[in-house]
CSV table of C-alpha atoms in Angstrom, one decimal:
chain,number,residue,atom,x,y,z
A,1,MET,CA,0.5,-9.3,-22.6
A,2,SER,CA,1.4,-6.5,-24.8
A,3,LEU,CA,-0.9,-3.9,-22.8
A,4,LYS,CA,1.1,-5.2,-19.6
A,5,TRP,CA,4.4,-4.4,-21.4
A,6,LEU,CA,3.1,-1.0,-22.2
A,7,ILE,CA,2.1,-0.1,-18.2
A,8,PHE,CA,5.6,-1.6,-17.0
A,9,GLY,CA,7.4,-0.1,-18.9
A,10,LEU,CA,6.0,3.3,-18.6
A,11,ILE,CA,6.3,2.7,-15.4
A,12,VAL,CA,9.8,2.7,-14.9
A,13,TRP,CA,10.2,5.3,-17.6
A,14,LEU,CA,8.1,7.6,-15.2
A,15,SER,CA,10.2,6.5,-12.2
A,16,TYR,CA,13.6,7.4,-14.8
A,17,GLN,CA,11.8,10.1,-14.8
A,18,ALA,CA,10.9,11.4,-10.8
A,19,LEU,CA,15.6,10.9,-11.2
A,20,ALA,CA,16.1,13.1,-13.4
A,21,LYS,CA,13.2,15.9,-12.5
A,22,GLN,CA,15.8,16.0,-9.5
A,23,PHE,CA,18.8,16.0,-11.1
A,24,ILE,CA,19.8,13.2,-8.9
A,25,LYS,CA,21.6,9.9,-11.0
A,26,ILE,CA,21.2,6.3,-9.7
A,27,ASN,CA,24.9,5.9,-8.9
A,28,ASP,CA,25.2,9.1,-7.1
A,29,LEU,CA,21.4,8.2,-5.5
A,30,PHE,CA,24.0,5.4,-3.9
A,31,GLY,CA,27.0,7.2,-3.2
A,32,VAL,CA,24.8,8.6,-0.9
A,33,LEU,CA,23.7,5.8,0.4
A,34,LYS,CA,27.1,4.6,1.0
A,35,ASN,CA,28.0,7.6,2.7
A,36,VAL,CA,26.5,6.8,5.6
A,37,ILE,CA,25.8,3.2,5.5
A,38,ASN,CA,27.9,2.3,8.2
A,39,GLY,CA,28.1,0.4,11.8
A,40,LYS,CA,26.7,2.5,14.0
A,41,ASN,CA,23.6,2.7,11.5
A,42,ALA,CA,23.1,-0.7,11.3
A,43,PHE,CA,20.3,-0.8,13.4
A,44,ASN,CA,17.9,1.8,11.9
A,45,ILE,CA,18.8,1.0,8.5
A,46,VAL,CA,17.6,-2.5,9.3
A,47,LEU,CA,14.6,-1.5,11.6
A,48,LEU,CA,14.3,1.4,8.4
A,49,ILE,CA,14.3,-1.6,5.2
A,50,GLY,CA,11.7,-4.1,8.0
A,51,LEU,CA,9.4,-1.0,8.2
A,52,ILE,CA,8.5,-0.9,4.6
A,53,PHE,CA,6.7,-3.5,4.0
A,54,VAL,CA,5.0,-3.5,7.3
A,55,ASN,CA,4.2,0.4,6.2
A,56,TRP,CA,2.2,-1.6,3.1
A,57,GLY,CA,1.7,-4.6,5.2
A,58,ILE,CA,-0.5,-3.1,7.0
A,59,GLU,CA,-2.5,-1.3,4.1
A,60,ALA,CA,-2.6,-4.5,2.5
A,61,LYS,CA,-4.8,-5.8,6.0
A,62,LYS,CA,-7.2,-3.0,5.7
A,63,TRP,CA,-7.7,-3.4,1.7
A,64,GLN,CA,-8.5,-7.0,3.2
A,65,ILE,CA,-10.9,-5.6,5.5
A,66,LEU,CA,-12.8,-3.4,3.6
A,67,ALA,CA,-13.0,-6.0,0.3
A,68,SER,CA,-14.4,-8.1,2.6
A,69,LYS,CA,-17.7,-6.2,2.4
A,70,ILE,CA,-17.4,-7.0,-1.4
A,71,GLU,CA,-15.8,-10.4,-1.2
A,72,LYS,CA,-13.7,-12.6,0.9
A,73,ILE,CA,-9.4,-12.4,-0.3
A,74,THR,CA,-6.7,-13.3,1.1
A,75,PHE,CA,-4.0,-11.4,2.7
A,76,ASN,CA,-1.4,-12.3,0.3
A,77,ALA,CA,-4.5,-11.5,-2.6
A,78,ALA,CA,-4.5,-8.2,-0.6
A,79,TYR,CA,-0.4,-7.4,0.0
A,80,GLN,CA,-0.2,-7.5,-3.7
A,81,SER,CA,-3.4,-5.3,-5.2
A,82,VAL,CA,-1.9,-2.7,-3.1
A,83,LEU,CA,1.2,-2.9,-4.6
A,84,VAL,CA,-0.4,-2.9,-8.3
A,85,GLY,CA,-2.4,-0.1,-6.8
A,86,LEU,CA,0.2,1.5,-6.0
A,87,SER,CA,2.4,1.0,-9.8
A,88,LEU,CA,-1.0,1.4,-11.9
A,89,GLY,CA,-1.6,4.9,-9.3
A,90,PHE,CA,2.3,6.5,-10.9
A,91,VAL,CA,0.4,6.0,-14.7
A,92,THR,CA,-2.6,7.5,-14.1
A,93,PRO,CA,-3.4,11.2,-13.1
A,94,ALA,CA,-5.1,12.2,-9.7
A,95,ASN,CA,-3.7,8.2,-8.7
A,96,LEU,CA,-6.6,6.8,-9.9
A,97,GLY,CA,-5.2,4.0,-11.1
A,98,ASP,CA,-4.7,3.0,-6.9
A,99,TYR,CA,-8.1,1.6,-7.6
A,100,ALA,CA,-8.4,-0.3,-10.1
A,101,GLY,CA,-4.9,-2.1,-8.5
A,102,LYS,CA,-6.9,-2.8,-6.0
A,103,ILE,CA,-10.4,-4.2,-7.6
A,104,TRP,CA,-8.4,-6.1,-10.4
A,105,GLN,CA,-8.1,-9.4,-7.3
A,106,LEU,CA,-12.0,-9.3,-7.3
A,107,LYS,CA,-14.3,-11.7,-9.1
A,108,SER,CA,-17.6,-10.5,-7.3
A,109,LYS,CA,-19.9,-8.7,-10.3
A,110,ASN,CA,-20.0,-6.0,-8.3
A,111,LYS,CA,-16.3,-4.6,-7.7
A,112,ALA,CA,-18.4,-1.2,-8.4
A,113,GLU,CA,-19.6,-1.2,-4.9
A,114,SER,CA,-15.7,-1.7,-4.2
A,115,LEU,CA,-14.8,2.3,-4.9
A,116,GLY,CA,-16.9,3.7,-1.4
A,117,ALA,CA,-14.7,0.7,0.1
A,118,ILE,CA,-11.5,2.5,-1.2
A,119,LEU,CA,-12.7,5.9,-0.5
A,120,LEU,CA,-14.0,4.9,2.9
A,121,GLY,CA,-10.0,3.3,3.6
A,122,ASN,CA,-8.9,6.8,2.1
A,123,GLY,CA,-11.0,9.0,4.5
A,124,ILE,CA,-10.4,6.6,7.7
A,125,GLN,CA,-6.4,7.3,7.2
A,126,PHE,CA,-7.0,11.6,6.1
A,127,TYR,CA,-8.7,11.3,9.1
A,128,VAL,CA,-5.5,10.3,11.5
A,129,SER,CA,-3.3,12.4,9.3
A,130,LEU,CA,-5.2,15.3,10.4
A,131,ILE,CA,-5.5,14.2,14.4
A,132,PHE,CA,-1.6,13.6,14.3
A,133,GLY,CA,-1.0,16.9,12.0
A,134,GLU,CA,-2.8,18.9,14.6
A,135,ILE,CA,-0.4,17.2,17.6
A,136,ALA,CA,2.4,17.6,15.6
A,137,TYR,CA,1.2,21.1,15.4
A,138,LEU,CA,0.8,21.8,19.2
A,139,ILE,CA,4.0,20.1,19.6
A,140,ILE,CA,6.8,22.8,18.1
A,141,TRP,CA,3.7,25.1,18.2
A,142,ARG,CA,7.4,27.1,20.5
A,143,ASN,CA,9.0,27.6,17.4
A,144,LYS,CA,7.2,30.4,16.5
A,145,ILE,CA,5.3,29.1,13.6
A,146,THR,CA,4.0,31.6,11.5
A,147,ILE,CA,0.3,33.0,10.8
A,148,PHE,CA,-0.1,30.5,8.0
A,149,ASP,CA,0.4,27.7,9.4
A,150,GLN,CA,-1.2,29.1,12.4
A,151,ILE,CA,-4.4,29.4,10.1
A,152,ILE,CA,-3.6,25.8,8.6
A,153,PHE,CA,-4.2,24.2,13.0
A,154,CYS,CA,-7.7,25.8,13.5
A,155,SER,CA,-8.9,24.6,10.2
A,156,ILE,CA,-7.9,21.1,11.0
A,157,ALA,CA,-9.5,20.8,14.2
A,158,PHE,CA,-12.6,21.9,12.1
A,159,LEU,CA,-12.2,19.5,9.7
A,160,LEU,CA,-11.8,17.0,12.9
A,161,ILE,CA,-14.7,18.4,14.4
A,162,LEU,CA,-17.2,17.9,11.0
A,163,GLY,CA,-15.2,14.3,11.3
A,164,ILE,CA,-16.5,13.9,14.3
A,165,PHE,CA,-20.0,15.1,13.0
A,166,ILE,CA,-20.3,12.9,9.9
A,167,TYR,CA,-19.4,8.9,11.5
A,168,TYR,CA,-22.2,10.2,13.6
A,169,PHE,CA,-24.7,11.4,11.8
A,170,ARG,CA,-23.9,9.3,8.7
A,171,VAL,CA,-26.8,7.3,8.1
A,172,LYS,CA,-29.0,9.9,8.5
A,173,ILE,CA,-26.7,11.9,5.7
A,174,ILE,CA,-26.9,9.0,3.5
A,175,GLU,CA,-30.7,8.0,3.8
A,176,ASN,CA,-31.3,11.8,2.5
A,177,LEU,CA,-28.5,11.8,0.0
A,178,PRO,CA,-31.5,11.3,-3.1
A,179,LYS,CA,-33.0,15.1,-2.8
A,180,PHE,CA,-29.5,16.4,-3.6
A,181,SER,CA,-29.7,14.7,-7.6
A,182,TRP,CA,-26.3,15.4,-8.1
A,183,LEU,CA,-24.7,13.2,-5.5
A,184,LYS,CA,-27.4,10.5,-5.9
A,185,PRO,CA,-25.6,8.4,-8.9
A,186,PHE,CA,-22.9,7.8,-5.9
A,187,GLN,CA,-24.6,6.6,-3.0
A,188,ASN,CA,-24.0,3.4,-3.5
A,189,HIS,CA,-20.6,4.4,-2.2
A,190,PHE,CA,-21.5,6.0,0.6
A,191,GLU,CA,-23.8,3.1,1.6
A,192,MET,CA,-20.9,1.6,2.4
A,193,MET,CA,-19.8,3.5,5.0
A,194,VAL,CA,-23.1,2.3,7.0
A,195,LYS,CA,-22.4,-1.7,6.3
A,196,PHE,CA,-18.9,-1.2,8.2
A,197,ASN,CA,-20.3,-1.2,12.1
A,198,SER,CA,-18.7,1.0,14.8
A,199,THR,CA,-16.6,-2.1,16.1
A,200,GLU,CA,-15.6,-2.7,12.3
A,201,MET,CA,-14.8,1.3,11.6
A,202,LYS,CA,-12.5,1.4,15.3
A,203,ARG,CA,-10.7,-1.7,14.2
A,204,LEU,CA,-9.8,-0.2,10.6
A,205,PHE,CA,-8.6,3.6,12.5
A,206,VAL,CA,-6.4,1.8,14.9
A,207,TRP,CA,-4.4,0.2,11.5
A,208,SER,CA,-5.0,3.3,9.8
A,209,SER,CA,-3.3,4.7,13.2
A,210,LEU,CA,-0.9,2.0,13.1
A,211,ARG,CA,0.5,2.5,9.3
A,212,TYR,CA,0.3,6.0,10.4
A,213,LEU,CA,2.8,5.6,13.1
A,214,THR,CA,4.9,3.0,10.5
A,215,PHE,CA,5.9,5.5,7.9
A,216,SER,CA,6.1,8.7,10.3
A,217,LEU,CA,8.8,6.3,12.2
A,218,GLN,CA,11.0,5.9,9.0
A,219,PHE,CA,11.3,10.0,8.9
A,220,VAL,CA,12.6,10.1,12.5
A,221,LEU,CA,15.3,6.6,11.2
A,222,ILE,CA,16.3,8.0,8.2
A,223,LEU,CA,16.9,12.0,9.6
A,224,LEU,CA,18.3,10.1,12.2
A,225,ILE,CA,21.1,8.5,10.0
A,226,PHE,CA,21.4,11.0,7.4
A,227,LYS,CA,22.2,13.1,10.5
A,228,VAL,CA,19.6,15.4,11.4
A,229,ASN,CA,20.3,15.5,14.9
A,230,ILE,CA,17.7,17.6,17.0
A,231,HIS,CA,15.0,16.7,19.5
A,232,PHE,CA,13.6,13.0,18.9
A,233,ILE,CA,10.3,14.7,19.3
A,234,ASP,CA,10.8,17.1,17.2
A,235,LEU,CA,11.7,15.0,14.9
A,236,TRP,CA,8.3,13.1,14.5
A,237,ALA,CA,6.8,16.6,14.9
A,238,VAL,CA,7.9,17.5,12.3
A,239,SER,CA,7.9,14.5,10.0
A,240,CYS,CA,3.8,14.1,10.6
A,241,LEU,CA,3.6,18.0,9.3
A,242,VAL,CA,5.6,17.1,6.4
A,243,PHE,CA,2.7,13.8,6.2
A,244,LEU,CA,0.2,15.6,6.6
A,245,PHE,CA,0.4,18.9,4.1
A,246,LYS,CA,1.5,15.2,1.5
A,247,THR,CA,-1.9,14.7,2.1
A,248,ILE,CA,-3.7,18.0,2.6
A,249,ILE,CA,-2.2,19.5,-0.8
A,250,PRO,CA,-3.4,17.3,-3.6
A,251,ALA,CA,-1.1,16.2,-6.2
A,252,ILE,CA,-1.3,15.6,-10.1
A,253,ASN,CA,1.1,12.8,-9.7
A,254,PHE,CA,4.8,11.5,-8.1
A,255,ILE,CA,6.6,13.3,-8.8
A,256,SER,CA,4.7,16.4,-7.7
A,257,ASP,CA,4.2,14.1,-3.8
A,258,LEU,CA,7.9,14.5,-4.0
A,259,GLY,CA,8.1,17.9,-4.2
A,260,VAL,CA,5.5,18.9,-2.0
A,261,ARG,CA,7.6,16.3,0.7
A,262,GLU,CA,11.1,18.8,0.6
A,263,TYR,CA,8.7,22.0,0.7
A,264,THR,CA,7.4,21.0,3.5
A,265,ALA,CA,10.2,19.8,4.9
A,266,LEU,CA,12.3,22.7,4.2
A,267,HIS,CA,9.3,25.3,6.1
A,268,PHE,CA,9.7,23.4,9.1
A,269,PHE,CA,13.0,22.0,9.7
A,270,SER,CA,14.1,25.8,8.8
A,271,LEU,CA,12.6,26.5,12.7
A,272,PHE,CA,15.9,24.5,13.9
A,273,SER,CA,19.3,24.1,13.2
A,274,VAL,CA,20.2,21.7,10.6
A,275,ASN,CA,22.0,21.1,7.6
A,276,ILE,CA,18.6,21.6,5.5
A,277,SER,CA,21.0,19.5,2.4
A,278,ALA,CA,20.9,16.7,5.0
A,279,VAL,CA,17.0,16.3,5.3
A,280,ILE,CA,16.2,17.1,1.1
A,281,MET,CA,18.8,14.0,0.7
A,282,ALA,CA,16.7,11.8,3.5
A,283,THR,CA,13.4,12.9,2.6
A,284,PHE,CA,14.1,11.7,-1.3
A,285,CYS,CA,16.1,8.7,-0.5
A,286,LEU,CA,12.8,7.6,2.1
A,287,TRP,CA,10.7,8.5,-0.9
A,288,PHE,CA,13.1,6.4,-2.5
A,289,LEU,CA,13.1,3.6,-0.5
A,290,ASN,CA,9.5,3.4,0.0
A,291,VAL,CA,7.4,4.3,-2.2
A,292,LEU,CA,9.5,4.4,-5.5
A,293,LEU,CA,11.2,0.2,-5.2
A,294,PRO,CA,7.6,-0.6,-4.3
A,295,VAL,CA,6.3,0.6,-7.4
A,296,VAL,CA,8.7,-1.1,-9.4
A,297,PHE,CA,7.9,-4.4,-7.9
A,298,GLY,CA,4.0,-3.5,-8.3
A,299,GLY,CA,4.9,-3.3,-12.2
A,300,LEU,CA,6.4,-6.7,-12.2
A,301,LEU,CA,3.1,-8.6,-10.7
A,302,VAL,CA,1.8,-5.9,-13.3
A,303,LEU,CA,2.5,-9.0,-15.7
A,304,ARG,CA,1.4,-11.7,-13.7
A,305,ILE,CA,-2.2,-10.8,-14.2
A,306,LYS,CA,-3.9,-12.6,-15.9
A,307,ASN,CA,-6.1,-12.3,-18.0
A,308,LYS,CA,-10.1,-12.5,-16.9
């Protein structure tokens, strides 16, 4: 019990430190939100809040499908596992706690196999981010993106081709893993890719795409709420590029993750004539609503975890 309270306390403390590092007080944050909450923004605000539950609900559905190869779990159990994983990921380096959180509901003796399922789910979500990021680059190409961005564009194209190659030859690749002694310990995890047939892989790809469209739409909505008035397609494209760099740049913890969001938002919105302060606050508020609040809620679920 004391360990659970220690973890919960750490989650709350780190959440406070995240706010302090951004020089934002809770009262200031709610003050800004109060200024944008009005009748004109009512529809966007209601939709934004509703999509918070949809976002993590889709992730829970993905985990339910992935975990089915180990054991059947309910959607409710999957949802709780996702939130607990989100919270534990905050208090562990490299988001390792996410793995523990997702498998805590499982009763199977072969919980280790679920690590392969989690890696597969993350890999598919990563691939989806690359696809939409590439599309976003094509949309904003006319705005004179830098040489660095062009290099990233070509690199992503290479990764997309590599991903298709791995998918179609995954069986042969896994069969040849024992030839590399340093990969042999991970063979059981990689074999999870073979357990899912083409239909199931397509389902996971569709759910991953739906989740991506959900949180990218959230970003567009909150930018509109903060009166970042550029063309809707451009808003969506920049949102995709922010999520692209959040995906490809390793974040040691959630505070650095927030910094990645802010930096990339500044970089790409500088191509347009917009209020940069509004962009930064919109980015932070989305993180607060879509990540920090679910993390705290997941921390409460940690206290309910029964010892098994």
